[in-house]
Amino acid sequence: MREGHGIVVDVDLEKFFDRVNHDILMSKLAKRIKDNRLLKIIRCFLSTGIFMHGNYNDRLEGVSQGGPFSPFLPNLMLDDLDKELERCGHKLCRYADDANIYVRSPGAEERVLLSVKQFLKNHLKPQVNDGKSGCAPVYDRQFPGCRLLDDGRLVIAPHSVKRMEDKVGAITQRNRGVSLNLVISELNQILRGWINYFRFTAWNSQVAELDKWMRRKLRCYRIEQRKQGRSLYNFPLKLGVSARNARILTSSGKGWWRLSIGPPVSQAMGNAWFEKQGLMSLDKQRVLLNV
């Protein structure tokens, strides 16, 4: 992009994993693998059927997602596309079945998108998802889960933050009835993966706000667990809150979400308290990973 390739052709393949042609895939594998026994095992893996709603269905195309072998397959299938684009002198970046091709001049992007569609149709069979594919300035598109700004910085895309918020919200639902320790343990699992994935991006204030929001969700979860009279009063007292503030908390008519940001609760369950409970901090973990 710094060299002037400021327009991106964003290509997304429609149901790629579900529509991988087994014959084409096996022919590509056979060029690299000479052991017929291994090829037979892979063919069995590809053609293994699926149980859905108690019924067995034969698999005539496509590969299963989530398995250790599956991520390798898009790279093998789309390697010809990569080489064709490089042969034509295009700058590209591909992640599994999503590809970004970068061009300089307005007007070139439509020609590139059309040629990619034609190449895929003639050689590999998968179809381009017109709803998700398109041409735009680089900073207007997201790939994969990130945005490249016009100053060259890589940042987390808003929809990635929203998806993370949805996961945190599901784990911290106040009617779950599980211990706070279990909730924090579940949160740490998804936070660890999220941090590792986005560790090389330029984190912005959005992530700091996500940290604060997550702690507030946990405060809300915790005080509702202690909602019975003296239990709610004694809990902040044990954490250093004055008796006066503890009484204010128990006598307040505000809802749990509003109480979770008030001084008594924030003082009782500050950042240091959450650190003692083992909760990961997005900002701190990223700094540690990049040291």
CSV table of N, CA, C and O in Angstrom, one decimal, residues 191-278:
chain,number,residue,atom,x,y,z
A,191,LEU,N,-9.8,-15.1,25.6
A,191,LEU,CA,-8.9,-13.9,25.6
A,191,LEU,C,-7.5,-14.3,25.1
A,191,LEU,O,-6.9,-13.6,24.4
A,192,ARG,N,-7.0,-15.5,25.6
A,192,ARG,CA,-5.7,-15.9,25.2
A,192,ARG,C,-5.6,-16.1,23.7
A,192,ARG,O,-4.6,-15.6,23.1
A,193,GLY,N,-6.6,-16.7,23.1
A,193,GLY,CA,-6.5,-16.9,21.6
A,193,GLY,C,-6.7,-15.6,20.9
A,193,GLY,O,-6.0,-15.3,19.9
A,194,TRP,N,-7.5,-14.7,21.4
A,194,TRP,CA,-7.8,-13.4,20.8
A,194,TRP,C,-6.5,-12.5,20.8
A,194,TRP,O,-6.1,-11.9,19.8
A,195,ILE,N,-5.8,-12.5,22.0
A,195,ILE,CA,-4.6,-11.8,22.1
A,195,ILE,C,-3.5,-12.3,21.2
A,195,ILE,O,-2.8,-11.5,20.5
A,196,ASN,N,-3.4,-13.6,21.1
A,196,ASN,CA,-2.3,-14.1,20.2
A,196,ASN,C,-2.6,-13.8,18.7
A,196,ASN,O,-1.7,-13.6,18.0
A,197,TYR,N,-3.9,-13.8,18.4
A,197,TYR,CA,-4.3,-13.6,17.0
A,197,TYR,C,-4.0,-12.1,16.6
A,197,TYR,O,-3.5,-11.9,15.5
A,198,PHE,N,-4.3,-11.2,17.5
A,198,PHE,CA,-4.2,-9.8,17.1
A,198,PHE,C,-2.9,-9.1,17.7
A,198,PHE,O,-2.8,-7.9,17.8
A,199,ARG,N,-2.0,-9.9,18.1
A,199,ARG,CA,-0.8,-9.4,18.9
A,199,ARG,C,0.0,-8.4,18.1
A,199,ARG,O,0.7,-7.5,18.6
A,200,PHE,N,0.0,-8.5,16.7
A,200,PHE,CA,0.8,-7.6,15.9
A,200,PHE,C,0.1,-6.4,15.3
A,200,PHE,O,0.6,-5.7,14.5
A,201,THR,N,-1.1,-6.2,15.8
A,201,THR,CA,-1.9,-5.1,15.3
A,201,THR,C,-1.6,-3.9,16.3
A,201,THR,O,-1.2,-4.1,17.4
A,202,ALA,N,-1.9,-2.7,15.8
A,202,ALA,CA,-1.8,-1.5,16.6
A,202,ALA,C,-3.1,-1.3,17.4
A,202,ALA,O,-4.1,-0.9,16.8
A,203,TRP,N,-3.0,-1.7,18.6
A,203,TRP,CA,-4.3,-1.7,19.4
A,203,TRP,C,-4.6,-0.2,19.7
A,203,TRP,O,-3.8,0.6,20.1
A,204,ASN,N,-5.9,0.1,19.7
A,204,ASN,CA,-6.4,1.4,19.9
A,204,ASN,C,-7.2,1.5,21.2
A,204,ASN,O,-7.3,0.5,21.9
A,205,SER,N,-7.8,2.6,21.4
A,205,SER,CA,-8.6,2.8,22.6
A,205,SER,C,-9.8,1.9,22.7
A,205,SER,O,-10.3,1.6,23.8
A,206,GLN,N,-10.2,1.4,21.6
A,206,GLN,CA,-11.3,0.4,21.6
A,206,GLN,C,-11.0,-0.8,22.4
A,206,GLN,O,-11.9,-1.3,23.1
A,207,VAL,N,-9.8,-1.2,22.4
A,207,VAL,CA,-9.4,-2.4,23.2
A,207,VAL,C,-9.4,-2.1,24.7
A,207,VAL,O,-9.8,-2.9,25.5
A,208,ALA,N,-8.9,-0.9,25.0
A,208,ALA,CA,-8.9,-0.5,26.4
A,208,ALA,C,-10.4,-0.4,26.9
A,208,ALA,O,-10.7,-0.8,28.1
A,209,GLU,N,-11.3,0.1,26.1
A,209,GLU,CA,-12.7,0.2,26.5
A,209,GLU,C,-13.3,-1.2,26.6
A,209,GLU,O,-14.1,-1.5,27.5
A,210,LEU,N,-12.8,-2.2,25.8
A,210,LEU,CA,-13.3,-3.6,25.9
A,210,LEU,C,-12.8,-4.2,27.2
A,210,LEU,O,-13.6,-4.9,27.9
A,211,ASP,N,-11.6,-3.9,27.7
A,211,ASP,CA,-11.1,-4.3,29.0
A,211,ASP,C,-12.0,-3.8,30.1
A,211,ASP,O,-12.4,-4.5,31.0
A,212,LYS,N,-12.3,-2.5,30.1
A,212,LYS,CA,-13.1,-1.9,31.1
A,212,LYS,C,-14.5,-2.5,31.1
A,212,LYS,O,-15.1,-2.8,32.2
A,213,TRP,N,-15.1,-2.6,29.9
A,213,TRP,CA,-16.5,-3.2,29.8
A,213,TRP,C,-16.5,-4.6,30.3
A,213,TRP,O,-17.5,-5.0,31.0
A,214,MET,N,-15.5,-5.4,30.1
A,214,MET,CA,-15.5,-6.8,30.5
A,214,MET,C,-15.4,-6.9,32.0
A,214,MET,O,-16.1,-7.7,32.7
A,215,ARG,N,-14.6,-6.0,32.7
A,215,ARG,CA,-14.5,-6.0,34.1
A,215,ARG,C,-15.9,-5.5,34.7
A,215,ARG,O,-16.3,-6.0,35.8
A,216,ARG,N,-16.5,-4.6,34.1
A,216,ARG,CA,-17.8,-4.2,34.6
A,216,ARG,C,-18.8,-5.3,34.5
A,216,ARG,O,-19.7,-5.5,35.4
A,217,LYS,N,-18.8,-6.1,33.4
A,217,LYS,CA,-19.7,-7.2,33.3
A,217,LYS,C,-19.5,-8.2,34.4
A,217,LYS,O,-20.4,-8.8,35.0
A,218,LEU,N,-18.2,-8.4,34.8
A,218,LEU,CA,-17.9,-9.3,35.9
A,218,LEU,C,-18.3,-8.8,37.2
A,218,LEU,O,-18.8,-9.5,38.1
A,219,ARG,N,-18.2,-7.5,37.4
A,219,ARG,CA,-18.6,-6.8,38.7
A,219,ARG,C,-20.1,-7.0,38.8
A,219,ARG,O,-20.7,-7.4,39.9
A,220,CYS,N,-20.8,-6.8,37.7
A,220,CYS,CA,-22.3,-7.0,37.7
A,220,CYS,C,-22.7,-8.4,38.1
A,220,CYS,O,-23.6,-8.7,38.8
A,221,TYR,N,-21.9,-9.4,37.5
A,221,TYR,CA,-22.2,-10.8,37.7
A,221,TYR,C,-21.9,-11.1,39.2
A,221,TYR,O,-22.7,-11.8,39.8
A,222,ARG,N,-20.9,-10.6,39.8
A,222,ARG,CA,-20.5,-10.9,41.1
A,222,ARG,C,-21.5,-10.3,42.2
A,222,ARG,O,-21.9,-11.0,43.1
A,223,ILE,N,-21.9,-9.1,42.0
A,223,ILE,CA,-22.8,-8.5,43.0
A,223,ILE,C,-24.2,-9.1,43.0
A,223,ILE,O,-24.9,-9.2,44.0
A,224,GLU,N,-24.6,-9.5,41.8
A,224,GLU,CA,-25.9,-10.2,41.7
A,224,GLU,C,-25.8,-11.5,42.4
A,224,GLU,O,-26.8,-12.0,43.0
A,225,GLN,N,-24.6,-12.2,42.4
A,225,GLN,CA,-24.5,-13.4,43.2
A,225,GLN,C,-24.6,-13.2,44.7
A,225,GLN,O,-25.0,-14.0,45.4
A,226,ARG,N,-24.3,-11.9,45.1
A,226,ARG,CA,-24.3,-11.6,46.5
A,226,ARG,C,-25.6,-10.8,46.9
A,226,ARG,O,-25.6,-10.0,47.8
A,227,LYS,N,-26.6,-10.9,46.1
A,227,LYS,CA,-27.8,-10.0,46.2
A,227,LYS,C,-28.6,-10.2,47.5
A,227,LYS,O,-29.4,-9.3,47.8
A,228,GLN,N,-28.4,-11.2,48.2
A,228,GLN,CA,-29.2,-11.5,49.4
A,228,GLN,C,-28.7,-10.7,50.6
A,228,GLN,O,-27.7,-11.0,51.2
A,229,GLY,N,-29.4,-9.6,51.0
A,229,GLY,CA,-29.2,-8.8,52.2
A,229,GLY,C,-27.8,-8.7,52.7
A,229,GLY,O,-27.0,-8.0,52.1
A,230,ARG,N,-27.5,-9.4,53.8
A,230,ARG,CA,-26.2,-9.2,54.5
A,230,ARG,C,-25.1,-9.7,53.6
A,230,ARG,O,-23.9,-9.2,53.8
A,231,SER,N,-25.3,-10.6,52.8
A,231,SER,CA,-24.2,-11.1,51.9
A,231,SER,C,-23.7,-10.0,51.0
A,231,SER,O,-22.5,-9.8,50.8
A,232,LEU,N,-24.6,-9.2,50.4
A,232,LEU,CA,-24.2,-8.1,49.6
A,232,LEU,C,-23.6,-7.0,50.4
A,232,LEU,O,-22.7,-6.3,49.9
A,233,TYR,N,-24.0,-6.8,51.7
A,233,TYR,CA,-23.4,-5.8,52.6
A,233,TYR,C,-22.0,-6.2,53.0
A,233,TYR,O,-21.0,-5.4,53.0
A,234,ASN,N,-21.8,-7.5,53.4
A,234,ASN,CA,-20.5,-8.0,53.9
A,234,ASN,C,-19.4,-8.1,52.8
A,234,ASN,O,-18.2,-8.0,53.1
A,235,PHE,N,-19.9,-8.4,51.6
A,235,PHE,CA,-18.9,-8.6,50.5
A,235,PHE,C,-18.0,-7.5,50.3
A,235,PHE,O,-16.8,-7.6,50.3
A,236,PRO,N,-18.5,-6.2,50.1
A,236,PRO,CA,-17.6,-5.1,49.9
A,236,PRO,C,-16.8,-4.7,51.2
A,236,PRO,O,-15.7,-4.2,51.1
A,237,LEU,N,-17.4,-5.0,52.3
A,237,LEU,CA,-16.7,-4.7,53.6
A,237,LEU,C,-15.4,-5.5,53.6
A,237,LEU,O,-14.4,-5.0,54.0
A,238,LYS,N,-15.5,-6.8,53.3
A,238,LYS,CA,-14.3,-7.6,53.3
A,238,LYS,C,-13.2,-7.2,52.3
A,238,LYS,O,-12.0,-7.5,52.5
A,239,LEU,N,-13.6,-6.4,51.3
A,239,LEU,CA,-12.7,-6.0,50.3
A,239,LEU,C,-12.2,-4.5,50.6
A,239,LEU,O,-11.7,-3.9,49.7
A,240,GLY,N,-12.5,-4.0,51.8
A,240,GLY,CA,-12.0,-2.7,52.1
A,240,GLY,C,-12.9,-1.5,51.9
A,240,GLY,O,-12.5,-0.4,52.1
A,241,VAL,N,-14.1,-1.7,51.6
A,241,VAL,CA,-15.1,-0.7,51.4
A,241,VAL,C,-15.6,-0.3,52.8
A,241,VAL,O,-15.9,-1.1,53.6
A,242,SER,N,-15.9,1.0,53.0
A,242,SER,CA,-16.4,1.5,54.3
A,242,SER,C,-17.8,1.0,54.5
A,242,SER,O,-18.5,0.7,53.5
A,243,ALA,N,-18.2,1.0,55.8
A,243,ALA,CA,-19.5,0.5,56.1
A,243,ALA,C,-20.6,1.5,55.5
A,243,ALA,O,-21.7,1.0,55.1
A,244,ARG,N,-20.3,2.7,55.4
A,244,ARG,CA,-21.2,3.7,54.8
A,244,ARG,C,-21.5,3.4,53.4
A,244,ARG,O,-22.6,3.3,52.9
A,245,ASN,N,-20.4,3.2,52.6
A,245,ASN,CA,-20.5,2.8,51.2
A,245,ASN,C,-21.2,1.5,51.0
A,245,ASN,O,-21.9,1.3,50.0
A,246,ALA,N,-20.9,0.5,51.9
A,246,ALA,CA,-21.6,-0.8,51.8
A,246,ALA,C,-23.1,-0.6,52.0
A,246,ALA,O,-23.9,-1.3,51.3
A,247,ARG,N,-23.5,0.3,52.9
A,247,ARG,CA,-24.9,0.5,53.2
A,247,ARG,C,-25.6,1.2,52.0
A,247,ARG,O,-26.7,0.9,51.6
A,248,ILE,N,-24.8,2.1,51.4
A,248,ILE,CA,-25.3,2.8,50.1
A,248,ILE,C,-25.6,1.7,49.1
A,248,ILE,O,-26.6,1.8,48.4
A,249,LEU,N,-24.7,0.8,48.9
A,249,LEU,CA,-24.9,-0.3,47.9
A,249,LEU,C,-26.1,-1.1,48.2
A,249,LEU,O,-26.9,-1.4,47.3
A,250,THR,N,-26.3,-1.6,49.4
A,250,THR,CA,-27.4,-2.5,49.7
A,250,THR,C,-28.7,-1.8,49.7
A,250,THR,O,-29.8,-2.4,49.4
A,251,SER,N,-28.8,-0.5,50.0
A,251,SER,CA,-30.0,0.2,50.0
A,251,SER,C,-30.4,0.9,48.7
A,251,SER,O,-31.5,1.5,48.6
A,252,SER,N,-29.5,0.8,47.7
A,252,SER,CA,-29.8,1.5,46.5
A,252,SER,C,-30.9,0.8,45.7
A,252,SER,O,-31.0,-0.5,45.7
A,253,GLY,N,-31.7,1.5,45.0
A,253,GLY,CA,-32.7,0.9,44.2
A,253,GLY,C,-32.3,0.8,42.7
A,253,GLY,O,-33.2,0.4,41.9
A,254,LYS,N,-31.1,1.1,42.4
A,254,LYS,CA,-30.6,1.0,41.0
A,254,LYS,C,-30.5,-0.5,40.6
A,254,LYS,O,-30.3,-1.4,41.4
A,255,GLY,N,-30.5,-0.6,39.3
A,255,GLY,CA,-30.3,-2.0,38.8
A,255,GLY,C,-28.8,-2.4,38.9
A,255,GLY,O,-27.9,-1.6,39.2
A,256,TRP,N,-28.6,-3.7,38.7
A,256,TRP,CA,-27.2,-4.3,38.9
A,256,TRP,C,-26.2,-3.6,37.9
A,256,TRP,O,-25.1,-3.4,38.3
A,257,TRP,N,-26.6,-3.4,36.7
A,257,TRP,CA,-25.7,-2.8,35.7
A,257,TRP,C,-25.3,-1.4,36.1
A,257,TRP,O,-24.1,-1.1,36.0
A,258,ARG,N,-26.2,-0.6,36.7
A,258,ARG,CA,-25.8,0.8,37.1
A,258,ARG,C,-25.0,0.7,38.4
A,258,ARG,O,-24.0,1.4,38.6
A,259,LEU,N,-25.3,-0.3,39.3
A,259,LEU,CA,-24.5,-0.4,40.5
A,259,LEU,C,-23.1,-0.9,40.2
A,259,LEU,O,-22.2,-0.5,41.0
A,260,SER,N,-22.9,-1.6,39.1
A,260,SER,CA,-21.6,-2.2,38.9
A,260,SER,C,-20.5,-1.1,38.5
A,260,SER,O,-19.3,-1.4,38.6
A,261,ILE,N,-21.0,0.1,38.2
A,261,ILE,CA,-20.0,1.2,37.9
A,261,ILE,C,-19.9,2.2,39.0
A,261,ILE,O,-19.1,3.1,39.0
A,262,GLY,N,-20.7,2.0,40.1
A,262,GLY,CA,-20.7,2.9,41.2
A,262,GLY,C,-19.4,2.8,42.1
A,262,GLY,O,-18.7,1.8,42.0
A,263,PRO,N,-19.0,3.8,42.9
A,263,PRO,CA,-17.8,3.8,43.7
A,263,PRO,C,-17.7,2.6,44.6
A,263,PRO,O,-16.6,2.0,44.7
A,264,PRO,N,-18.7,2.1,45.3
A,264,PRO,CA,-18.5,1.0,46.2
A,264,PRO,C,-18.1,-0.3,45.5
A,264,PRO,O,-17.1,-1.0,46.0
A,265,VAL,N,-18.7,-0.6,44.4
A,265,VAL,CA,-18.3,-1.8,43.6
A,265,VAL,C,-17.0,-1.6,43.0
A,265,VAL,O,-16.2,-2.6,43.0
A,266,SER,N,-16.8,-0.5,42.3
A,266,SER,CA,-15.5,-0.2,41.7
A,266,SER,C,-14.3,-0.3,42.6
A,266,SER,O,-13.2,-0.8,42.3
A,267,GLN,N,-14.5,0.2,43.9
A,267,GLN,CA,-13.5,0.2,44.9
A,267,GLN,C,-13.2,-1.2,45.4
A,267,GLN,O,-12.1,-1.6,45.5
A,268,ALA,N,-14.3,-2.0,45.6
A,268,ALA,CA,-14.2,-3.3,46.1
A,268,ALA,C,-13.5,-4.3,45.0
A,268,ALA,O,-12.6,-5.1,45.4
A,269,MET,N,-13.9,-4.1,43.8
A,269,MET,CA,-13.4,-5.0,42.7
A,269,MET,C,-12.6,-4.2,41.7
A,269,MET,O,-13.1,-4.0,40.6
A,270,GLY,N,-11.5,-3.6,42.1
A,270,GLY,CA,-10.7,-2.8,41.2
A,270,GLY,C,-9.8,-3.7,40.3
A,270,GLY,O,-9.9,-5.0,40.3
A,271,ASN,N,-9.0,-3.1,39.5
A,271,ASN,CA,-8.1,-3.9,38.6
A,271,ASN,C,-7.2,-4.8,39.3
A,271,ASN,O,-7.0,-6.0,38.8
A,272,ALA,N,-6.7,-4.4,40.4
A,272,ALA,CA,-5.8,-5.3,41.2
A,272,ALA,C,-6.5,-6.5,41.7
A,272,ALA,O,-6.0,-7.6,41.7
A,273,TRP,N,-7.8,-6.3,42.1
A,273,TRP,CA,-8.6,-7.5,42.6
A,273,TRP,C,-8.8,-8.5,41.5
A,273,TRP,O,-8.7,-9.7,41.7
A,274,PHE,N,-9.1,-8.0,40.3
A,274,PHE,CA,-9.3,-8.9,39.2
A,274,PHE,C,-8.0,-9.6,38.8
A,274,PHE,O,-8.0,-10.8,38.4
A,275,GLU,N,-6.9,-8.9,39.0
A,275,GLU,CA,-5.6,-9.6,38.7
A,275,GLU,C,-5.4,-10.7,39.7
A,275,GLU,O,-4.8,-11.8,39.3
A,276,LYS,N,-5.7,-10.5,40.9
A,276,LYS,CA,-5.6,-11.6,41.9
A,276,LYS,C,-6.5,-12.8,41.6
A,276,LYS,O,-6.2,-13.9,41.9
A,277,GLN,N,-7.7,-12.5,41.0
A,277,GLN,CA,-8.6,-13.6,40.6
A,277,GLN,C,-8.1,-14.4,39.4
A,277,GLN,O,-8.7,-15.4,39.0
A,278,GLY,N,-7.0,-13.8,38.7
A,278,GLY,CA,-6.5,-14.5,37.6
A,278,GLY,C,-7.0,-14.0,36.2
A,278,GLY,O,-6.7,-14.7,35.2
